[in-house]
CSV table of C-alpha atoms and ligand atoms in Angstrom, one decimal:
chain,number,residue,atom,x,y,z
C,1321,UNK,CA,117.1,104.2,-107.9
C,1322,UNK,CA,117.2,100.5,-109.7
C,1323,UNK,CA,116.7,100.2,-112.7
C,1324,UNK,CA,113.8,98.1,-111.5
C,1325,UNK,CA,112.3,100.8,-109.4
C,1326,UNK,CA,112.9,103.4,-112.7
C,1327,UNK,CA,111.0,101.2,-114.7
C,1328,UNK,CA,108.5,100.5,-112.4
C,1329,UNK,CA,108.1,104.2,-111.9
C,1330,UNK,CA,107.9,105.1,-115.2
C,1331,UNK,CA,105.2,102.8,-115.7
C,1332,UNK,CA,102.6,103.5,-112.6
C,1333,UNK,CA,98.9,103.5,-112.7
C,1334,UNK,CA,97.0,106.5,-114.4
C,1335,UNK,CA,100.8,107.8,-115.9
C,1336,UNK,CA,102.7,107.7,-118.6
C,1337,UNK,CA,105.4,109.1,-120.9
C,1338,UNK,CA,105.3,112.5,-123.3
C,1339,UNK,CA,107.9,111.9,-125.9
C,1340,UNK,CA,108.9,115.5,-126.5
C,1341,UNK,CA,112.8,114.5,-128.2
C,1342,UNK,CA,111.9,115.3,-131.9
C,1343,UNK,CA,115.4,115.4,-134.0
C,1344,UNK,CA,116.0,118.8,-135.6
C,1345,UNK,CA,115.1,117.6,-138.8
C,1346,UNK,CA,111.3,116.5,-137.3
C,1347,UNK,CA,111.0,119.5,-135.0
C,1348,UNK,CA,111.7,121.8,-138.2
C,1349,UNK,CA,108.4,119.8,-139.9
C,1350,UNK,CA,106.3,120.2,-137.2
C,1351,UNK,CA,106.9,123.7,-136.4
C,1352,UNK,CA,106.5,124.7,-140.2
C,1353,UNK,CA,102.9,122.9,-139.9
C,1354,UNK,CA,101.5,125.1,-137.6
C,1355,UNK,CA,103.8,128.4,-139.4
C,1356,UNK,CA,106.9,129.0,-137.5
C,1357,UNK,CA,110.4,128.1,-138.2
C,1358,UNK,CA,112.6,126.6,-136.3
C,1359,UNK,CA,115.6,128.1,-134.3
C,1360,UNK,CA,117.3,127.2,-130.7
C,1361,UNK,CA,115.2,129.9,-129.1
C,1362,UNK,CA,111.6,128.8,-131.0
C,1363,UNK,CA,112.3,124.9,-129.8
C,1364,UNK,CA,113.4,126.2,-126.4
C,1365,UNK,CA,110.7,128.2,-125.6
C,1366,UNK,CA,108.3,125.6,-126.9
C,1367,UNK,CA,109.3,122.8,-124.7
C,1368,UNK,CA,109.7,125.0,-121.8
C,1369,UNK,CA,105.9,125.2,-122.5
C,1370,UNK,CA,105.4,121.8,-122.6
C,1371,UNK,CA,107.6,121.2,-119.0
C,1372,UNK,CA,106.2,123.7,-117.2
C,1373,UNK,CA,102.4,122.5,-117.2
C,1374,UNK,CA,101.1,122.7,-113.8
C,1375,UNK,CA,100.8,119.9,-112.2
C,1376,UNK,CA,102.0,117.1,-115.2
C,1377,UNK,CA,103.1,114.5,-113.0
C,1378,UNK,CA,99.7,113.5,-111.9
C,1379,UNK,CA,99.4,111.7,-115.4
C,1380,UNK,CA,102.9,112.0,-116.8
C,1381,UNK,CA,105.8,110.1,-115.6
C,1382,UNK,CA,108.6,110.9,-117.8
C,1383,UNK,CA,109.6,113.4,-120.2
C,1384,UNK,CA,112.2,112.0,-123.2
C,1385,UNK,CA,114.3,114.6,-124.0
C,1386,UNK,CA,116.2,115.8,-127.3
C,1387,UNK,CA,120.3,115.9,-126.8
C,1388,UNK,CA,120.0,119.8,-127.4
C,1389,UNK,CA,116.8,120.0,-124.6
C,1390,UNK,CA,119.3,118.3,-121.9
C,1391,UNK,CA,121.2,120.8,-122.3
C,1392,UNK,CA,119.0,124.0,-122.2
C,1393,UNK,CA,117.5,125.3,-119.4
C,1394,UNK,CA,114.2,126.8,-118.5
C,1395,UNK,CA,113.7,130.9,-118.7
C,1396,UNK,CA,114.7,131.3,-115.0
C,1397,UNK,CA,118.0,129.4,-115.5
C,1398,UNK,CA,117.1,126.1,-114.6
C,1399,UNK,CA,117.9,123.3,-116.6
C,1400,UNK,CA,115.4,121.6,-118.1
C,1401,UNK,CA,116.5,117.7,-116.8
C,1402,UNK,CA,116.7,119.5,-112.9
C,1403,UNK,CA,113.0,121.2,-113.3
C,1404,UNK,CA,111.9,117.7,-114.1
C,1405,UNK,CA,113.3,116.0,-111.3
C,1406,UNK,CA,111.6,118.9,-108.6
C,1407,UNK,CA,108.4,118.5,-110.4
C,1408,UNK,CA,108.8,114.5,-109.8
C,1409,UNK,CA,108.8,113.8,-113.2
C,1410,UNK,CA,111.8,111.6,-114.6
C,1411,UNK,CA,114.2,112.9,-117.4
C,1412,UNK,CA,114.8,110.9,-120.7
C,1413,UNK,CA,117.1,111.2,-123.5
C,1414,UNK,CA,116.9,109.7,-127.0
C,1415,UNK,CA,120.3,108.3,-127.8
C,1416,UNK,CA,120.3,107.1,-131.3
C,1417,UNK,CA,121.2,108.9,-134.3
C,1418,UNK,CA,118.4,108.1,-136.3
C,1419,UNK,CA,118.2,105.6,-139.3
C,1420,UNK,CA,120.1,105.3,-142.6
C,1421,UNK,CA,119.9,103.3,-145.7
C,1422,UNK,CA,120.6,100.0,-144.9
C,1423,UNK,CA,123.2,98.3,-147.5
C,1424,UNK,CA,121.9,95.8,-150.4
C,1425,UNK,CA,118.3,95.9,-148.9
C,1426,UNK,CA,116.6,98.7,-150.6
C,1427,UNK,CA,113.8,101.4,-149.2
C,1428,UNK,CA,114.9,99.8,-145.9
C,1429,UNK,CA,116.7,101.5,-142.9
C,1430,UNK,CA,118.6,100.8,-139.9
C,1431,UNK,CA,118.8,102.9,-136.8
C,1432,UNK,CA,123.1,104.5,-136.1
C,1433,UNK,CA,124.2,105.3,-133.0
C,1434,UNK,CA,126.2,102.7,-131.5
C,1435,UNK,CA,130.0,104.0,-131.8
C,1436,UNK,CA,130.7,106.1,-129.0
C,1437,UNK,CA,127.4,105.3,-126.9
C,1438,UNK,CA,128.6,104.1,-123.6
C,1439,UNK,CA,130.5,107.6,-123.3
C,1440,UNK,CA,127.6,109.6,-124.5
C,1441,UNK,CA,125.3,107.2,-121.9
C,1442,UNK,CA,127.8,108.2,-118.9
C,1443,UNK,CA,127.5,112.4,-119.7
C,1444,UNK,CA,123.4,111.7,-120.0
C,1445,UNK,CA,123.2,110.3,-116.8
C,1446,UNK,CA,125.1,113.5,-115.5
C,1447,UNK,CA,123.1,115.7,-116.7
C,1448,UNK,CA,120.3,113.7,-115.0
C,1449,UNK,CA,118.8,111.2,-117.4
C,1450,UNK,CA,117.3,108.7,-115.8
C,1451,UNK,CA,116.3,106.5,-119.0
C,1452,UNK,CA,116.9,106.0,-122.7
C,1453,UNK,CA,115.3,106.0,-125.9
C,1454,UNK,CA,116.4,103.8,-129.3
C,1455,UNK,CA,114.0,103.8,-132.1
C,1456,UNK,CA,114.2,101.1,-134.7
C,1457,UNK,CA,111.9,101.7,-137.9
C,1458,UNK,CA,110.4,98.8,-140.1
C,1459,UNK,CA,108.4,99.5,-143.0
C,1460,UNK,CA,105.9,96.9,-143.9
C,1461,UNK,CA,105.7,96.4,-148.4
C,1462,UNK,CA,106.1,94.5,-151.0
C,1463,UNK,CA,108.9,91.5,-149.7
C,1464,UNK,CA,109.5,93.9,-146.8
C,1465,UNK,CA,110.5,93.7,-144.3
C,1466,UNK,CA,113.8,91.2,-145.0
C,1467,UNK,CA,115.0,89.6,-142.1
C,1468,UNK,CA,118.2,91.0,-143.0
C,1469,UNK,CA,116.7,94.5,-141.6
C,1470,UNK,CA,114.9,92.9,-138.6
C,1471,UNK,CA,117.9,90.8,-137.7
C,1472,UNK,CA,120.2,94.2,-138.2
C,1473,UNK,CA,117.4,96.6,-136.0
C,1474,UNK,CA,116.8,93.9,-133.5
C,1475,UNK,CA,120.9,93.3,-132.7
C,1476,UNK,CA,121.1,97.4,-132.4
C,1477,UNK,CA,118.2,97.9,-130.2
C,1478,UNK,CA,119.9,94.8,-127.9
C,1479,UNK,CA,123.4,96.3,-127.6
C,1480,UNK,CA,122.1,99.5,-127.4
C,1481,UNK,CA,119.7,97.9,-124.2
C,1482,UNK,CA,122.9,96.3,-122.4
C,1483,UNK,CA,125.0,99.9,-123.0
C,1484,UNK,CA,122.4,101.5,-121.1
C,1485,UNK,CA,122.0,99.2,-118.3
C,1486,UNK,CA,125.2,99.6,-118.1
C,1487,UNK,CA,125.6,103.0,-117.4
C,1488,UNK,CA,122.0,102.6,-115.1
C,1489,UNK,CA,119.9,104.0,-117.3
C,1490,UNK,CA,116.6,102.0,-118.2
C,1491,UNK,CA,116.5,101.4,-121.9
C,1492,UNK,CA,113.2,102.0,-123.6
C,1493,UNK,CA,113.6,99.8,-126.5
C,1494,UNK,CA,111.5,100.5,-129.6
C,1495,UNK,CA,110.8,98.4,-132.4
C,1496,UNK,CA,108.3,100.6,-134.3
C,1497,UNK,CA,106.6,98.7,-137.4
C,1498,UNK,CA,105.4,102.0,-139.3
C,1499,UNK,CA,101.5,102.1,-140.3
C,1500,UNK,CA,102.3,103.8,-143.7
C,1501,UNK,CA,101.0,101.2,-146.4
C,1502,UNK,CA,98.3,99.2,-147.7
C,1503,UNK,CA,98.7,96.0,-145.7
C,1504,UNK,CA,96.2,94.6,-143.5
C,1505,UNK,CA,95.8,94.5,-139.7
C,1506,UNK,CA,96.8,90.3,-140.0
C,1507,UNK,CA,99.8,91.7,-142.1
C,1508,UNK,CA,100.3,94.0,-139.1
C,1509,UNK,CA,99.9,91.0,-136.6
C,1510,UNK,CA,102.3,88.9,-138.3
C,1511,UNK,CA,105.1,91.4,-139.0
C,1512,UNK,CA,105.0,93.0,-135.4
C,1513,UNK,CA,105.3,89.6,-134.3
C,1514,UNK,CA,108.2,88.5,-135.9
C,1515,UNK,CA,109.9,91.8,-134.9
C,1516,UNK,CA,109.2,91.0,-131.4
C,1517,UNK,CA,110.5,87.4,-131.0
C,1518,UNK,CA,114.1,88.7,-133.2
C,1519,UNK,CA,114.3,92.0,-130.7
C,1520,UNK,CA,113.4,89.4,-127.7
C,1521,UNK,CA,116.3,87.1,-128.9
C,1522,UNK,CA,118.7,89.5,-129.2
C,1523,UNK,CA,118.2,91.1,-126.1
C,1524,UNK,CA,118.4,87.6,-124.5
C,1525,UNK,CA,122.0,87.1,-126.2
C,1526,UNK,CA,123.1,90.5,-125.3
C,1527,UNK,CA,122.5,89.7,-121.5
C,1528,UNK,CA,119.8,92.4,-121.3
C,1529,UNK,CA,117.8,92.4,-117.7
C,1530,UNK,CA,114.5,92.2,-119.0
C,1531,UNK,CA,113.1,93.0,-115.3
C,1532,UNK,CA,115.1,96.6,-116.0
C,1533,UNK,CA,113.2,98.2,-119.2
C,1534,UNK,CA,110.4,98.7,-121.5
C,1535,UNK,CA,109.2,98.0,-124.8
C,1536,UNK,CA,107.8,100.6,-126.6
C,1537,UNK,CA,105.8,98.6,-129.2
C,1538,UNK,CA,103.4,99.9,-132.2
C,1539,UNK,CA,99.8,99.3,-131.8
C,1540,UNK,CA,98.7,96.3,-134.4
C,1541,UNK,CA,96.6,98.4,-137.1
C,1542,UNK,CA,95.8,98.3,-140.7
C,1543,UNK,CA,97.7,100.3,-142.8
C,1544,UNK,CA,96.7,103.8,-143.6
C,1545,UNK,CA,96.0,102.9,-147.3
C,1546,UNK,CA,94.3,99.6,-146.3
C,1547,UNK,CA,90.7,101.1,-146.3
C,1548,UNK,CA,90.2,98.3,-143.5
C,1549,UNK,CA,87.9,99.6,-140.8
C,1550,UNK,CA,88.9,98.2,-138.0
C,1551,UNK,CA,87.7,98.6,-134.2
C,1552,UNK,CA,89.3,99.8,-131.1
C,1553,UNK,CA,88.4,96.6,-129.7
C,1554,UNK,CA,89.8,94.3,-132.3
C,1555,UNK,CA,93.0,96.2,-132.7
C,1556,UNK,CA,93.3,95.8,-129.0
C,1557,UNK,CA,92.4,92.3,-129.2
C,1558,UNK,CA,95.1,91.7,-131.8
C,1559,UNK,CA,98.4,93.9,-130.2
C,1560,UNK,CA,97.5,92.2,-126.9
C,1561,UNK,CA,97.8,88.6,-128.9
C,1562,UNK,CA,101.0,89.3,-130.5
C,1563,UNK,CA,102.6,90.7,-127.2
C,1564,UNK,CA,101.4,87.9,-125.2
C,1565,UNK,CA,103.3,85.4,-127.7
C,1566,UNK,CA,106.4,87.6,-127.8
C,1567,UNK,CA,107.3,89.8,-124.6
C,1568,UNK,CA,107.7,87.1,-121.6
C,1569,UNK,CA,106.4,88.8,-117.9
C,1570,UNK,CA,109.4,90.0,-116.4
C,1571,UNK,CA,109.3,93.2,-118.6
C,1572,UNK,CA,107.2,95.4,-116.4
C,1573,UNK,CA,105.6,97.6,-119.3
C,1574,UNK,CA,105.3,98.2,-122.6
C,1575,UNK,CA,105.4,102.0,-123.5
C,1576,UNK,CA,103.0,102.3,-127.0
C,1577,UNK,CA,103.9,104.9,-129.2
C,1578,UNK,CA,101.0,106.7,-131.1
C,1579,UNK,CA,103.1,106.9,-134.6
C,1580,UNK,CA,100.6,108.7,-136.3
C,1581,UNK,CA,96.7,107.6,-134.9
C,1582,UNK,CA,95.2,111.1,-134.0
C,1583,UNK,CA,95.0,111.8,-130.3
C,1584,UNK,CA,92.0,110.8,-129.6
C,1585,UNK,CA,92.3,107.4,-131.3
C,1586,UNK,CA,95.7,106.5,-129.6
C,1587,UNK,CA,93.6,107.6,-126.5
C,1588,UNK,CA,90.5,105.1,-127.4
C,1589,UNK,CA,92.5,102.2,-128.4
C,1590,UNK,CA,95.1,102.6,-125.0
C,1591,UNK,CA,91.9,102.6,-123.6
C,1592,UNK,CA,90.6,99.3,-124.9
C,1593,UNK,CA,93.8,97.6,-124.4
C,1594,UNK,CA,93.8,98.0,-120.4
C,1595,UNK,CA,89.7,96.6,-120.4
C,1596,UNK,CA,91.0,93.4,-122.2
C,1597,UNK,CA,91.8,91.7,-118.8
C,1598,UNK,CA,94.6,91.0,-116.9
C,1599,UNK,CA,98.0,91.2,-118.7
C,1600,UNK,CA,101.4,90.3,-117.5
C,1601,UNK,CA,102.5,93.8,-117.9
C,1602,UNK,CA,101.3,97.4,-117.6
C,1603,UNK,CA,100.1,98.8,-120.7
C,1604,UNK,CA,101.0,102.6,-120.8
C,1605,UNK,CA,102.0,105.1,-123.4
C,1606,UNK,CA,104.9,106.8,-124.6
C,1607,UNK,CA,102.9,109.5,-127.0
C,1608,UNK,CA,104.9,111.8,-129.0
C,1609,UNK,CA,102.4,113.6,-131.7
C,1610,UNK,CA,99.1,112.2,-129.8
C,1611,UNK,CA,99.9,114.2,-126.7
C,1612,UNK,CA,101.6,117.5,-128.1
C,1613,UNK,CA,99.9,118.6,-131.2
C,1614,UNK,CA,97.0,120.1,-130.2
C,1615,UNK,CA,99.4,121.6,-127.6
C,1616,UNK,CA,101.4,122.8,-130.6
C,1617,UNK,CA,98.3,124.5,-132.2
C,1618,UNK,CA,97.7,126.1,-129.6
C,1619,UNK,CA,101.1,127.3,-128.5
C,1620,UNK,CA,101.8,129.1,-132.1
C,1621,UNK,CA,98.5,130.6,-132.2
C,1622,UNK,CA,99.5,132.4,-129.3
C,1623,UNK,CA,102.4,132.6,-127.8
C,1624,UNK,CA,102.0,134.3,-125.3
C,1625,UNK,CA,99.1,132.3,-123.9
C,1626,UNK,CA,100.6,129.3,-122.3
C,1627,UNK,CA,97.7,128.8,-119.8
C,1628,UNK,CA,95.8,127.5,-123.1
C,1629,UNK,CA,98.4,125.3,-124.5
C,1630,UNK,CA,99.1,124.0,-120.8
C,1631,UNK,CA,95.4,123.3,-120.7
C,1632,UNK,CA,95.8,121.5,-123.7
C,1633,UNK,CA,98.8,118.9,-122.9
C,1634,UNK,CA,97.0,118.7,-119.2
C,1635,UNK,CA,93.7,117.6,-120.7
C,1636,UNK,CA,95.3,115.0,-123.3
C,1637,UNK,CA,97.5,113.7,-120.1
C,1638,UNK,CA,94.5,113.5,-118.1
C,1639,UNK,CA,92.6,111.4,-121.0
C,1640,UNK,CA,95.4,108.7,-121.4
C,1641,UNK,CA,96.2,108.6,-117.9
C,1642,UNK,CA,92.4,107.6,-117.4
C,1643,UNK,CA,92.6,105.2,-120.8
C,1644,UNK,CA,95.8,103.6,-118.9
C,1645,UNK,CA,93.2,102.3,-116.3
C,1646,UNK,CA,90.8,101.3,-119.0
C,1647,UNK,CA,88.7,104.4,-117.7
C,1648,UNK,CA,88.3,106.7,-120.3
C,1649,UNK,CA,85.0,107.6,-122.3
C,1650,UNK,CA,84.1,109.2,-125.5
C,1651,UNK,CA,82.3,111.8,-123.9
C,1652,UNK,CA,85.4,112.8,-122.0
C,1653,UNK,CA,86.7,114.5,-125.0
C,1654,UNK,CA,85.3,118.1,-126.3
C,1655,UNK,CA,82.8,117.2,-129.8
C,1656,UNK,CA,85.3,118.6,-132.2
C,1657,UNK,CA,88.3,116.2,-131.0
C,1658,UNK,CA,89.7,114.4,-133.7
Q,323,LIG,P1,104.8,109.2,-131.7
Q,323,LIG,O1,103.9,108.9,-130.5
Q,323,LIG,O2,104.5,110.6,-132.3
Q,323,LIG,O3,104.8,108.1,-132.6
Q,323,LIG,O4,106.2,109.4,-131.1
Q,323,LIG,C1,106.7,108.6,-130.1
Q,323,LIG,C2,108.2,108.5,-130.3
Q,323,LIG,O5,108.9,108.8,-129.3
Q,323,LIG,C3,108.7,107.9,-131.5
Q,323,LIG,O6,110.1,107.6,-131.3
């Protein structure tokens, strides 16, 4: 398949991506939250959960994988990228190696993972990855971010695009402004934006196809600590305006991540952004926590019962694949949703 057609596929009507390729580090955090610790066989069996939900490519279109996930298989010996590809699901892989301190710009980071990626790209692809995953982080505080960190994110995420493309895998390319902090939604507006337009310049100089990926932007919001109320609408109102200014319309969609919002509001306000018209693009997520952690709950309170954890990720995949056609309604969701 082109890259075209991947991206296009990855992107459909009524689908979109579960992010399930948490680092060891996060995986450890979010298994301690609901009481177990974390070992090959814990994670294993726990995304085996998660891929074997009966019928999740009616509203799922991709699964992004973990590099120790590509490589495990299912209980009955199948690997976990193959299962996917039956199911007609399309496997991902996260390929950076997380951020570190950038130098001389302090409480600011930069995402590693370029030395030695067209090599690890190539045995992805092998193993059946279809698409790729970079995750740049920008905080938003006092003086921050410098455009020495955008500049130094924004050239990573590009080379890290064209090394991808190279090796035919569709590169998901995330810029995510974090929503920790006590700026305002305009703050938001304004920093997302100028994010953007640097990631959008690199990728231009580093020859990127912008017909062959996706952006997998941050929704504009307030800042946790803000104690602005904003609505769905109006945050809706404002990502859309800073994505029209910044991502030109031969990128066929942008992926949002849900970086924190509960499930049901990354749901709501996906939701809102496909009723605010006609966009050059297809608006669709990418959800990490806002699709699996009531699937989590439900998984370590028993274990054994995987019809009730399946029912969870299917009901969550069945809510954003209606928000993706601007469909979904409140009364969708059970009362005690959060
Ligand atoms: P969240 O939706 O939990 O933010 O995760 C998406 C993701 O893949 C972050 O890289």
């Amino acid at each position: 398949m082109s890259l075209q057609a991947t991206a296009k596929a990855l992107v459909e009507p009524g689908k979109g991506i579960l992010a399930a390729d948490e680092s060891h580090p996060t995986m450890e955090k979010r298994l301690a939250r609901v009481g177990l610790s974390s070992s090959e066989r814990v994670r294993r069996d726990y995304r085996e959960v998660l891929m074997t939900a009966p019928g999740l490519s009616e509203h799922v279109s991709g699964v992004i994988l973990f590099d120790e996930t590509i490589r495990q298989s299912r209980s009955t010996g199948r690997p976990f990228a193959q299962g996917l590809l039956r199911a007609g699901i399309i496997p991902g892989i996260k390929v950076d190696a997380g951020t570190t301190p950038l130098p001389r710009f302090p409480a600011e980071v930069v995402t590693q993972g370029l030395d030695g990626l067209s090599a690890r790209l190539t045995e992805y692809a092998a193993l059946g990855a279809r698409f790729a995953k970079w995750r740049a982080v920008i905080r938003i505080g006092d003086g921050r971010p410098t455009a020495g960190c955008v500049e130094a994110n924004a050239h990573a995420l590009a080379r890290y695009a064209a090394a991808a493309q190279e090796c035919g895998l569709v590169p998901v390319v995330e810029p995510e402004v974090l929503m920790d902090g006590s700026h305002s939604l305009e703050r938001c507006s304004l920093v997302t934006s100028a994010v953007l337009h640097a990631v959008h310049d690199h990728l231009v100089r580093q020859r990127v196809d912008l017909t062959g990926i996706l952006i997998k932007p941050n929704m504009v919001l307030p800042g946790t600590e803000s104690g602005q109320d904003v609505g769905d609408d109006e945050i809706a109102a404002a990502t859309v305006r800073v994505l029209r200014d910044t991502v030109p319309a031969s990128v066929p969609g942008l992926v949002f991540l849900s970086g924190g919002q509960t499930p049901v509001e990354a749901t709501a306000r996906l939701d809102a952004l496909n009723r605010t018209g006609a966009q050059p693009w297809e608006l669709s997520f990418s959800f990490g926590r806002a699709l699996q952690a009531p699937v989590l709950e439900a998984w370590a309170a028993h274990p054994e019962d995987r019809a009730s954890a399946h029912a969870a990720l299917l009901h969550r995949a069945r809510m954003n694949g209606a928000a993706r056609r601007g469909r979904w309604s409140r009364s969708l969701e059970p009362s005690t949703a959060g």
